[in-house]
Each structure stands twice: as structure tokens, then as C-alpha cells.
Tab-separated table of C-alpha atoms in Angstrom:
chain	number	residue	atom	x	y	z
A	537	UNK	CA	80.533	96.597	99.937
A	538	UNK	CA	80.997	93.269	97.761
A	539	UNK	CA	84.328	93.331	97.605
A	540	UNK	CA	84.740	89.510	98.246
A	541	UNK	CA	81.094	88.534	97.188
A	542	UNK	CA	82.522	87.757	93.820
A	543	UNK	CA	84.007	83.995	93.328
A	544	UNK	CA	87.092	84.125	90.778
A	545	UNK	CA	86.697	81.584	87.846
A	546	UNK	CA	89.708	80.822	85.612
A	547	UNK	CA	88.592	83.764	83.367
A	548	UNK	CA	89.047	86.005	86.269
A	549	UNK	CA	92.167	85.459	87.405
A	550	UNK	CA	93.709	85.671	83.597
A	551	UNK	CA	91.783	88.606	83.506
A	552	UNK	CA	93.996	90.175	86.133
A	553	UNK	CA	97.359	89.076	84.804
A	554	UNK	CA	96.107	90.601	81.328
A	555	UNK	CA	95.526	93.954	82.930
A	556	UNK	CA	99.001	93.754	85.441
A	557	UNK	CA	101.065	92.594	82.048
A	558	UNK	CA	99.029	95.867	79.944
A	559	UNK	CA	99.903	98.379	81.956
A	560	UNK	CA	102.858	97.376	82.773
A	561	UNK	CA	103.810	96.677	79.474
A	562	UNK	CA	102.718	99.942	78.371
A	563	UNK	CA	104.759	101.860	81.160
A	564	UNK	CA	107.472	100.028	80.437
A	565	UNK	CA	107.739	101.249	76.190
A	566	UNK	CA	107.207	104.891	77.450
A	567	UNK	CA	110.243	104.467	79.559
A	568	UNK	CA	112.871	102.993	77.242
A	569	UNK	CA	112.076	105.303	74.698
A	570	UNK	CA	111.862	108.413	76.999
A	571	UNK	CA	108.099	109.186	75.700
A	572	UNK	CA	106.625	112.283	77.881
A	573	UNK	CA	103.040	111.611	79.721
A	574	UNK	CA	103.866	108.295	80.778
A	575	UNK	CA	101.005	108.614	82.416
A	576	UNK	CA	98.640	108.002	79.292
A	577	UNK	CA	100.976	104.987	78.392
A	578	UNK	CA	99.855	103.698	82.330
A	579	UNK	CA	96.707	104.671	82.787
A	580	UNK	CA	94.811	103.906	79.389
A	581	UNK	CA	95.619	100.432	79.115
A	582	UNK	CA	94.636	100.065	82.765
A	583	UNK	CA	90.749	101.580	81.401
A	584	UNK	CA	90.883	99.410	78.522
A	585	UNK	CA	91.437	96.175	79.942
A	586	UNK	CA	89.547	96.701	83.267
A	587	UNK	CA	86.715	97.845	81.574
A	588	UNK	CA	86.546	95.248	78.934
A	589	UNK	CA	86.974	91.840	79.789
A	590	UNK	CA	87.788	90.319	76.280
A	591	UNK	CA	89.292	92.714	73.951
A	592	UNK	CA	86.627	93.393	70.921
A	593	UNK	CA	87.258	95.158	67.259
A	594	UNK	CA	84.262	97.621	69.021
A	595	UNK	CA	86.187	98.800	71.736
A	596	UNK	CA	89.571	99.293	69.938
A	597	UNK	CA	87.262	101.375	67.432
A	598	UNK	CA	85.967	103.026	70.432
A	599	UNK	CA	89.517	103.532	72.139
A	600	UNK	CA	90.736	104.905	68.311
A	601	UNK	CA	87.199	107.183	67.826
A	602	UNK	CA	87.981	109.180	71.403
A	603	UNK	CA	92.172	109.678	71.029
A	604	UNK	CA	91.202	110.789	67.472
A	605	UNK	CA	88.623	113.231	68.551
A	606	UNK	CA	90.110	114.501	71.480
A	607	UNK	CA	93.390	115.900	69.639
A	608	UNK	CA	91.135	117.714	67.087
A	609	UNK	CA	89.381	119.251	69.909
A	610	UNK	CA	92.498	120.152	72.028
A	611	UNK	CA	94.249	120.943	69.016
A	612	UNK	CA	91.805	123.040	67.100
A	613	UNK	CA	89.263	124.186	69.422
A	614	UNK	CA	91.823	124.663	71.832
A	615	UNK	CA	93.964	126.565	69.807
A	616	UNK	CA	91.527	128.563	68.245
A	617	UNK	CA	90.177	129.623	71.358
A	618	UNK	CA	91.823	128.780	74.066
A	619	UNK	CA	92.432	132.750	74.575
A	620	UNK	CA	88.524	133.537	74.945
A	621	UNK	CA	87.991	132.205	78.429
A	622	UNK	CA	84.106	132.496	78.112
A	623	UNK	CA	83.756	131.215	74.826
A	624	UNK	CA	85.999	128.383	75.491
A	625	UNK	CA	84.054	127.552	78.725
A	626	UNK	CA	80.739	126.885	76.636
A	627	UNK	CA	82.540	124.879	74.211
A	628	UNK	CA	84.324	122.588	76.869
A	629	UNK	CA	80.865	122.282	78.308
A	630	UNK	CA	79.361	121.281	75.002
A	631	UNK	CA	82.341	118.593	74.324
A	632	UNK	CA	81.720	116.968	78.032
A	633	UNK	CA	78.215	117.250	77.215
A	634	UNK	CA	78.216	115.118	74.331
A	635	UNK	CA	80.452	112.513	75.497
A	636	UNK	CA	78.242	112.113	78.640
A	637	UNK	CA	75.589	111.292	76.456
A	638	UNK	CA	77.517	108.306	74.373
A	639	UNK	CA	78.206	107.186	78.198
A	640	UNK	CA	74.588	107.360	78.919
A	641	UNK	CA	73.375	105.648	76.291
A	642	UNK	CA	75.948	102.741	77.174
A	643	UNK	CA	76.955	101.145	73.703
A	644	UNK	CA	79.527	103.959	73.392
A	645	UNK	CA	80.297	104.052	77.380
A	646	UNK	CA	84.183	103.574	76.558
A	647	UNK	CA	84.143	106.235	74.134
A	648	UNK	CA	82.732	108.531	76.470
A	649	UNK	CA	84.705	107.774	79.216
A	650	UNK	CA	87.991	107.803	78.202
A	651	UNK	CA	87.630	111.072	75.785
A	652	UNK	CA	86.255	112.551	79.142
A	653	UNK	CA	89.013	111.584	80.949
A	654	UNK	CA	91.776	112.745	78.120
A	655	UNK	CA	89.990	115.401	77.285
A	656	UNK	CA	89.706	116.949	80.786
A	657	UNK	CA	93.499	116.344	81.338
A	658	UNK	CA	94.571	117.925	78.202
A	659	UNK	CA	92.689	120.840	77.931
A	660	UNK	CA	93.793	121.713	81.479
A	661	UNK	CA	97.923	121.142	80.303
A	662	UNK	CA	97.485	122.691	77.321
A	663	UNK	CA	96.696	125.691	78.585
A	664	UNK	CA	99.839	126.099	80.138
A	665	UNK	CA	102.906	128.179	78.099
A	666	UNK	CA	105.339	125.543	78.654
A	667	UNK	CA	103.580	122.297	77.624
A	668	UNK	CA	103.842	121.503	73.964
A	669	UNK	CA	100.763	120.843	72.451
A	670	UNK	CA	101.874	118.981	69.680
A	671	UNK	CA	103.517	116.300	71.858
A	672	UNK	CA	100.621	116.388	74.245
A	673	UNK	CA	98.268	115.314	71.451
A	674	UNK	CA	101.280	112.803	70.042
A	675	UNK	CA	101.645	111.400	73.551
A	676	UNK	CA	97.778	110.465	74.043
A	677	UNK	CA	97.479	109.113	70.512
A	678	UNK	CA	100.549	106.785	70.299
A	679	UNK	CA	99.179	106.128	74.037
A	680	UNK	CA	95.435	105.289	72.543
A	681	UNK	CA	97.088	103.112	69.665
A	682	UNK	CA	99.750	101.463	71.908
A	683	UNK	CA	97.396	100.295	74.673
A	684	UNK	CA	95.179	98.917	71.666
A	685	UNK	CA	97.916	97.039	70.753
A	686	UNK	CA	98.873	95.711	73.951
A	687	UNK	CA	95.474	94.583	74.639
A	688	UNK	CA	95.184	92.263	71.623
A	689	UNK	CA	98.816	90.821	72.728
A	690	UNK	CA	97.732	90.181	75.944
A	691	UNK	CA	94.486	88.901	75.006
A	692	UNK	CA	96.401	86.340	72.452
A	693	UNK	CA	99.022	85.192	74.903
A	694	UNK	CA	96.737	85.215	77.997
A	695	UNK	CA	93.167	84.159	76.398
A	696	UNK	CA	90.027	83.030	78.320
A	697	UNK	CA	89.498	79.807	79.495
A	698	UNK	CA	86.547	79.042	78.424
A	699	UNK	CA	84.133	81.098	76.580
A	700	UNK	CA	82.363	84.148	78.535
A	701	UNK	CA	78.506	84.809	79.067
A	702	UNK	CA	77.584	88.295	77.119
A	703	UNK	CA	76.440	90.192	80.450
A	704	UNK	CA	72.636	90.582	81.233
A	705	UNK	CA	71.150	93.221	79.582
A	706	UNK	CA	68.808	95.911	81.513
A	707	UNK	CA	65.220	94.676	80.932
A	708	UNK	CA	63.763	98.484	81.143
A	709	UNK	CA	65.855	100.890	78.494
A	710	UNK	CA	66.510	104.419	80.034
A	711	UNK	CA	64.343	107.071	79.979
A	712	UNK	CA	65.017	110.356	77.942
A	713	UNK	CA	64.664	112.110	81.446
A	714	UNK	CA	67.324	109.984	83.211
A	715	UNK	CA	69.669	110.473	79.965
A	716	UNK	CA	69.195	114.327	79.944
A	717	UNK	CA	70.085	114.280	83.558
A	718	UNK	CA	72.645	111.619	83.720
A	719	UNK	CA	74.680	113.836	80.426
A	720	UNK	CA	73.865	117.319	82.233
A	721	UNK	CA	75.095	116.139	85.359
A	722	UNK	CA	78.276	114.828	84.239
A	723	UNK	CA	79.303	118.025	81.749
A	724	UNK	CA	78.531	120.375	84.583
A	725	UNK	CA	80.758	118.744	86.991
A	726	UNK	CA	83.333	118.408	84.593
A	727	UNK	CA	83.355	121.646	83.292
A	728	UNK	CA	83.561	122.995	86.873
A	729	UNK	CA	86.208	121.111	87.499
A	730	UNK	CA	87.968	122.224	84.585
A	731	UNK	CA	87.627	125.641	85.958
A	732	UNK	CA	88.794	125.183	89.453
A	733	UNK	CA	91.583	123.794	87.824
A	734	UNK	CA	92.536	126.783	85.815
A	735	UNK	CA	91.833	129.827	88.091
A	736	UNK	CA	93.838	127.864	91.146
A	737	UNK	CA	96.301	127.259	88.456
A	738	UNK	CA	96.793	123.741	89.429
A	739	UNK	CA	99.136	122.277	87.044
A	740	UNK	CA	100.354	119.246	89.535
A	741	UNK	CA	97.210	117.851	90.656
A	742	UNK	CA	96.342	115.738	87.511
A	743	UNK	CA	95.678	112.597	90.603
A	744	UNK	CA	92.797	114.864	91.877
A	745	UNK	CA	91.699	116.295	88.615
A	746	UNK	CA	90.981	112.595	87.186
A	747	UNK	CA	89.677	111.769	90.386
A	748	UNK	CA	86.865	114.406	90.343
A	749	UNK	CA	86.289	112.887	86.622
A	750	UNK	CA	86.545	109.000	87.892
A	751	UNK	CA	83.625	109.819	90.637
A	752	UNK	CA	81.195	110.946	87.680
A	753	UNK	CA	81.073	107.784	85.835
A	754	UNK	CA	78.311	106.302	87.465
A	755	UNK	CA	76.360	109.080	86.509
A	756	UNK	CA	74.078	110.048	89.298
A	757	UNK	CA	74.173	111.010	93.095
A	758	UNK	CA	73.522	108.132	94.282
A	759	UNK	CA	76.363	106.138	92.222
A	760	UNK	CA	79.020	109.012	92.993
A	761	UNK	CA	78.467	109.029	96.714
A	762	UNK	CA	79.378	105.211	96.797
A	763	UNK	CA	82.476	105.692	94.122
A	764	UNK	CA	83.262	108.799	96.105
A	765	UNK	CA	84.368	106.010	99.014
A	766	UNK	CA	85.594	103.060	96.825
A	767	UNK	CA	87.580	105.888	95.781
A	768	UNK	CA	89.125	106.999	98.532
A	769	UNK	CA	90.068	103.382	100.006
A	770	UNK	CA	91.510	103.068	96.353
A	771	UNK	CA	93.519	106.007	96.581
A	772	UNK	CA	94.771	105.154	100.264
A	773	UNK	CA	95.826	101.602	99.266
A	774	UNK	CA	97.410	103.071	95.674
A	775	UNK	CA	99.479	105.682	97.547
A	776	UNK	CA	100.148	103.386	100.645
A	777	UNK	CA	101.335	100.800	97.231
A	778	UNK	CA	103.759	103.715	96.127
A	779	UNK	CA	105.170	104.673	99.410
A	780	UNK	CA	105.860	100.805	100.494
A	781	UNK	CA	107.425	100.435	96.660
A	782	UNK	CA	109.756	103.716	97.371
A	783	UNK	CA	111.063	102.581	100.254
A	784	UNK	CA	112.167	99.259	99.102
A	785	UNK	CA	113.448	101.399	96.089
A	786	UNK	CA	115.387	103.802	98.207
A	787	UNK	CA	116.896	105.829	95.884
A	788	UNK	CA	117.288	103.350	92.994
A	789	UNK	CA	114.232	104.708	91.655
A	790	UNK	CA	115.947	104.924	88.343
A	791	UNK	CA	116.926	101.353	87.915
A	792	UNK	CA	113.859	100.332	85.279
A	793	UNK	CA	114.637	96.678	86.196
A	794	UNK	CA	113.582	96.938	89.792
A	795	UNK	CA	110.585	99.397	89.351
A	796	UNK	CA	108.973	96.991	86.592
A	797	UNK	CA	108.339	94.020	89.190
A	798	UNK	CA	106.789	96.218	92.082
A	799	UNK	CA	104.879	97.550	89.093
A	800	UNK	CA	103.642	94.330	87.806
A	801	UNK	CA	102.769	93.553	91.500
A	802	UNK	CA	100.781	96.285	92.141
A	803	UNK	CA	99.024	96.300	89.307
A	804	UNK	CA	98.297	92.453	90.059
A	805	UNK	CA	97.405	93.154	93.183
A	806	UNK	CA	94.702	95.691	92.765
A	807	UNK	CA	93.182	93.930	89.508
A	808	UNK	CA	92.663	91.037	91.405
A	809	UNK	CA	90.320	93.787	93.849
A	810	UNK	CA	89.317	95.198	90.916
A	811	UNK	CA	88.115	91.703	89.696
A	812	UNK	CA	86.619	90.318	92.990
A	813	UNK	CA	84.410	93.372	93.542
A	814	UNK	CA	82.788	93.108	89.837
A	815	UNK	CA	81.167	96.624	90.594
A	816	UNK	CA	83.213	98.804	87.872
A	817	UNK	CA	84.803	101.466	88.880
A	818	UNK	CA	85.303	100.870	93.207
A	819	UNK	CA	88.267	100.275	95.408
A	820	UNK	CA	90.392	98.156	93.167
A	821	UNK	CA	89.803	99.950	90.203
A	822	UNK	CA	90.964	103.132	92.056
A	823	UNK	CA	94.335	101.894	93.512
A	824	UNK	CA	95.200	100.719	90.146
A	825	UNK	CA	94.806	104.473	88.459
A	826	UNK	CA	96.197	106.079	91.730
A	827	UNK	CA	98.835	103.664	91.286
A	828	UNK	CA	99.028	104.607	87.472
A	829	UNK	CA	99.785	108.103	87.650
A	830	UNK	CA	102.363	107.599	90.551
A	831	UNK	CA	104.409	105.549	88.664
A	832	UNK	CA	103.554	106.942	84.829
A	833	UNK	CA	103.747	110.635	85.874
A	834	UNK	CA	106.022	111.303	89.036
A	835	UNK	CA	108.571	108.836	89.249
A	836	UNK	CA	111.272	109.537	87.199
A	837	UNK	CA	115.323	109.309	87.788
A	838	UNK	CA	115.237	112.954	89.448
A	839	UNK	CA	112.137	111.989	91.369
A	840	UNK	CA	111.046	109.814	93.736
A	841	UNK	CA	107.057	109.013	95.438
A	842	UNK	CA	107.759	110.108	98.944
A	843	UNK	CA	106.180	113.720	98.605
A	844	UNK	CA	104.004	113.037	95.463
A	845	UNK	CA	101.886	110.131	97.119
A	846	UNK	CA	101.165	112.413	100.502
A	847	UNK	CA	100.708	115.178	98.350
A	848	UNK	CA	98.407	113.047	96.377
A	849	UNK	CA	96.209	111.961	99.725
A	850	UNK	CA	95.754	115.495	100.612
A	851	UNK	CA	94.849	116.679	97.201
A	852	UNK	CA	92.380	113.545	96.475
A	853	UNK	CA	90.567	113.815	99.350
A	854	UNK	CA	89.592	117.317	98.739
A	855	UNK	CA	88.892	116.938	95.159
A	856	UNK	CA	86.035	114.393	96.496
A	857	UNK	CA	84.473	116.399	99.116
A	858	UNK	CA	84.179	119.086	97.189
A	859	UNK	CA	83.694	117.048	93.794
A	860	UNK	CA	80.615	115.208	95.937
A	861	UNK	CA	79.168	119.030	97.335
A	862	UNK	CA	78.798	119.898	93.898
A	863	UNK	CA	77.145	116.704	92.403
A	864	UNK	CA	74.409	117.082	95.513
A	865	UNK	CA	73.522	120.454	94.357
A	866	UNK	CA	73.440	120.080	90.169
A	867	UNK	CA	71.647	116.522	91.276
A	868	UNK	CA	68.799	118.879	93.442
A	869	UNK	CA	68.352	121.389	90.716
A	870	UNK	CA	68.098	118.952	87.833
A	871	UNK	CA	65.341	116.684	89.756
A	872	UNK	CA	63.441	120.105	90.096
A	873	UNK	CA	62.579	120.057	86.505
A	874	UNK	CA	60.314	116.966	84.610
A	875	UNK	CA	62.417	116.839	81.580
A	876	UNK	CA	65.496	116.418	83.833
A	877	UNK	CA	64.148	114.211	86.856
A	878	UNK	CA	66.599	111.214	87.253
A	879	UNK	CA	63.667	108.755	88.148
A	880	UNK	CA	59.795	109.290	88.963
């Protein structure tokens, strides 16, 4: 594991303040004005700025394209046939299917990946009689445009030091084999997921759900089995985070002005991980969404972290055993086939 391989420059380290002052920026607007799904508010500008060092116009378009998208599918698709549990199965698959793709071909990776991740999450709420799905789709737009917005700020108040390298590019482009695989692979999985998650009727297990989501970015078996463990340390030091921060909170777990510094420090905390590893999505990039949705989803004035973050261990863990089962076998029967081989 390289978790300390990596030495932090200057653009490192205000790397990790951007990404502790994002989310908790964005956390912190949701509360005040009592916006639902704080979790989107959390999470996205987490994505945003740990998966793009310097804020670009071709990420925000990116960020825009996929909250855009996603509430026309949720919304119409959804709605349209959200009653037709076959019907609606192929078309989920098709939607994962496609965005697996823009991830696989890499220029539109944050497209892909956070229209995945949205897209999995809302389909699965809005499913449910009691969730309005206007406010659903409101919540992860204004969520999309906020964190947008909070990642130029930060990027203006907390710029680079010096100018970055572009990273290296891959010498040998991807074959149409590897892509094929790498899209199937991913809109299997996910739509299997999406379907445990509806027959169990698991409405309060959206940590697992996004984990079994998380562990497909890298696309392959290979890359899942070692995310599968990055993401389980993550979780464990997320959680272990939460339940630390609830104890100092006792039950002042409503007072905004103490939960925004043990925010800020755990977010600072497991960017700088997230930072030192330089592998994308491993341990530190895991505490800071398990960290995320315990803060943006479950605590709230009538609620504190004790029971959410061991309910969260038990859940996670499972989602990853089984999530890692399942990407063994579609990984086996997709190498059986030439057009679908991940490598020769």
C-alpha cells in the first residue's frame, strides 16, 4: 500500500485544506437553510475536489452535464416507469451502461462517476412512497451547482503554489475489448445492486449502497479487490472519526458551531490520506465519504452517530464481500468471450 510513498509539495497540502473547507462549506449551507439530503451537499464536493486537483471549466461542465441528466432520468424515466419492474430494470441497466462507458473512455470519467453514484442513490429513494421526488431531484441539483460553486471559491482563496504538471498520459490507448468489459462490468454490478436494494427494501443503507458503487470505479477485478480493502480501512477510520466526534459532542449534536470544527478536522484529516496515497479512490478517499454521509445524512438535532456508524460497519462490510463475489463472477464470464476479454 503507498499510503506514505507520496511526498506532499505545497500544492498538496492546499489541496487538502481546499477539499476540508468544500465540504465543509457545503454541509454547512444545507444546514442553515434546513435543505433535505445533506448528504449530496457533503459528499459531492468531497468527489469534485478530490478528484480534481485544480478546478477546470471541463469538470464543472462535467459536474453540470451528470446532475442535469440524472434528474431527467429519475424524473422521467423513473416516473414513467418506475411501476414496470422489468422494464425499468433494462433501462437502469442501459443508463449505468452508458455512463460506464464515458468512465472508460476517461475524458468524461467525472461525468460517469458521479451520475453513477447519484443516479444509483436516487433511483433507489425514489422508489419509495414517502420521498418526494421533486425535492430529491432539487436537492442533487442545487447540490451539483453549489459544490461547483464552492470549488471555484476555494480554488480562488486557496490557489496552487506554483503551477501543476498535466499528469502523464497512458502511452497504449485502451482496447475496444477492455472498454466493452470495463462498461459491462460496471452496469451489471450496479444494476444488481440496485436490485438487492429494492427487494430487501433497504431504504437506510445508502453508506453500503454507495459503497458497492465506490468499489466499481476502478473498473476491473483486479482494481476492485484492492479498493474493496482501501475501502474498508476507510470506512473503519470514517466511522471510528464519527464515533470519537459523538462522544466529544455528547448530546450537543445540534449545536452547528461545534459540529463544523470536528467536521473541518475530519475532513482535513482524511484529505491529507487521501493526498499522500495519490492512488484515487483508497483509504483516505473512503473515510472522507464514510465520513460524508455520517455527518450529511444521519446527524441531525433528533439524531446522533452512536447507532448509525456501527450500523454502518456492519452494513459496509457486507456490501463488499458480497459486492467483491459478484465482480469475480461477471469478471470470469466476460473474459470467456474475445470481444469482452479485459486483456490478452
Amino acid at each position: 500500500m503507498r499510503l506514505w510513498e507520496h511526498p506532499l509539495s505545497e500544492n498538496d497540502l492546499r489541496q487538502c485544506v481546499r477539499i476540508a473547507c468544500g465540504a465543509t462549506l457545503g454541509f454547512t449551507i444545507s444546514k442553515i437553510f434546513g435543505w433535505n439530503y445533506g448528504v449530496f451537499f457533503t459528499v459531492l464536493p468531497m468527489l469534485l475536489l478530490g478528484m480534481v486537483p485544480v478546478m477546470s471549466l471541463h469538470a464543472a461542465r462535467q459536474l453540470f452535464a451528470s446532475g442535469v441528466v440524472c434528474a431527467l432520468e429519475v424524473g422521467i424515466l423513473g416516473g414513467l416507469f418506475g411501476s414496470h419492474p422489468g422494464l425499468m430494470t433494462l433501462i437502469v441497466f442501459g443508463l449505468f451502461l452508458y455512463k460506464f462507458a464515458c468512465m472508460s473512455k476517461g475524458s468524461l470519467f467525472l461525468f460517469g462517476a458521479t451520475g453513477v453514484l447519484s443516479l444509483s442513490i436516487m433511483l433507489h429513494f425514489a422508489s419509495y412512497p414517502n420521498v418526494d421526488l421533486n425535492e430529491l431531484i432539487v436537492g442533487n441539483l442545487l447540490a451539483g451547482t453549489l459544490s461547483v460553486i464552492i470549488a471555484y471559491l476555494v480554488t480562488f482563496l486557496i490557489p496552487d503554489a506554483e503551477p501543476r504538471q498535466p499528469p502523464p498520459r497512458s502511452t497504449e490507448p485502451k482496447g475496444s475489448h477492455r472498454m466493452r468489459h470495463e462498461a459491462l462490468l460496471g452496469a451489471t454490478l450496479a444494476t444488481l445492486s440496485f436490485l438487492v436494494f429494492q427487494v430487501l427494501d433497504l431504504s437506510d443503507s445508502m453508506s453500503a449502497q454507495a459503497t458497492t458503487i465506490l468499489l466499481l470505479f476502478p473498473m476491473n477485478w483486479n482494481g476492485a479487490l484492492g479498493s474493496a480493502r482501501k475501502r474498508a480501512m476507510g470506512t473503519i477510520l470514517g466511522v471510528t472519526f464519527g464515533l470519537v466526534g459523538q462522544l466529544f459532542l455528547y448530546d450537543w449534536s445540534s449545536l452547528l458551531l461545534l459540529v463544523i470544527p470536528l467536521l473541518w478536522i475530519g475532513t482535513m484529516l482524511f484529505s491529507y490520506l487521501h493526498v499522500k496515497e495519490a492512488s484515487g479512490s483508497g483509504v483516505g478517499f473512503g473515510a472522507l465519504t464514510t465520513l460524508g454521509i455520517l455527518f450529511g445524512q444521519y446527524l441531525t438535532p433528533t439524531n446522533d452517530l452512536m447507532f448509525s456508524a456501527l450500523y454502518r460497519i456492519g452494513c459496509i462490510v457486507f456490501a463488499i464481500i458480497v459486492t467483491l463475489l459478484a465482480t469475480y463472477l461477471v469478471h470470469r464470464l466476460l473474459n470467456n468471450f474475445e470481444a469482452t476479454r479485459y486483456g490478452y
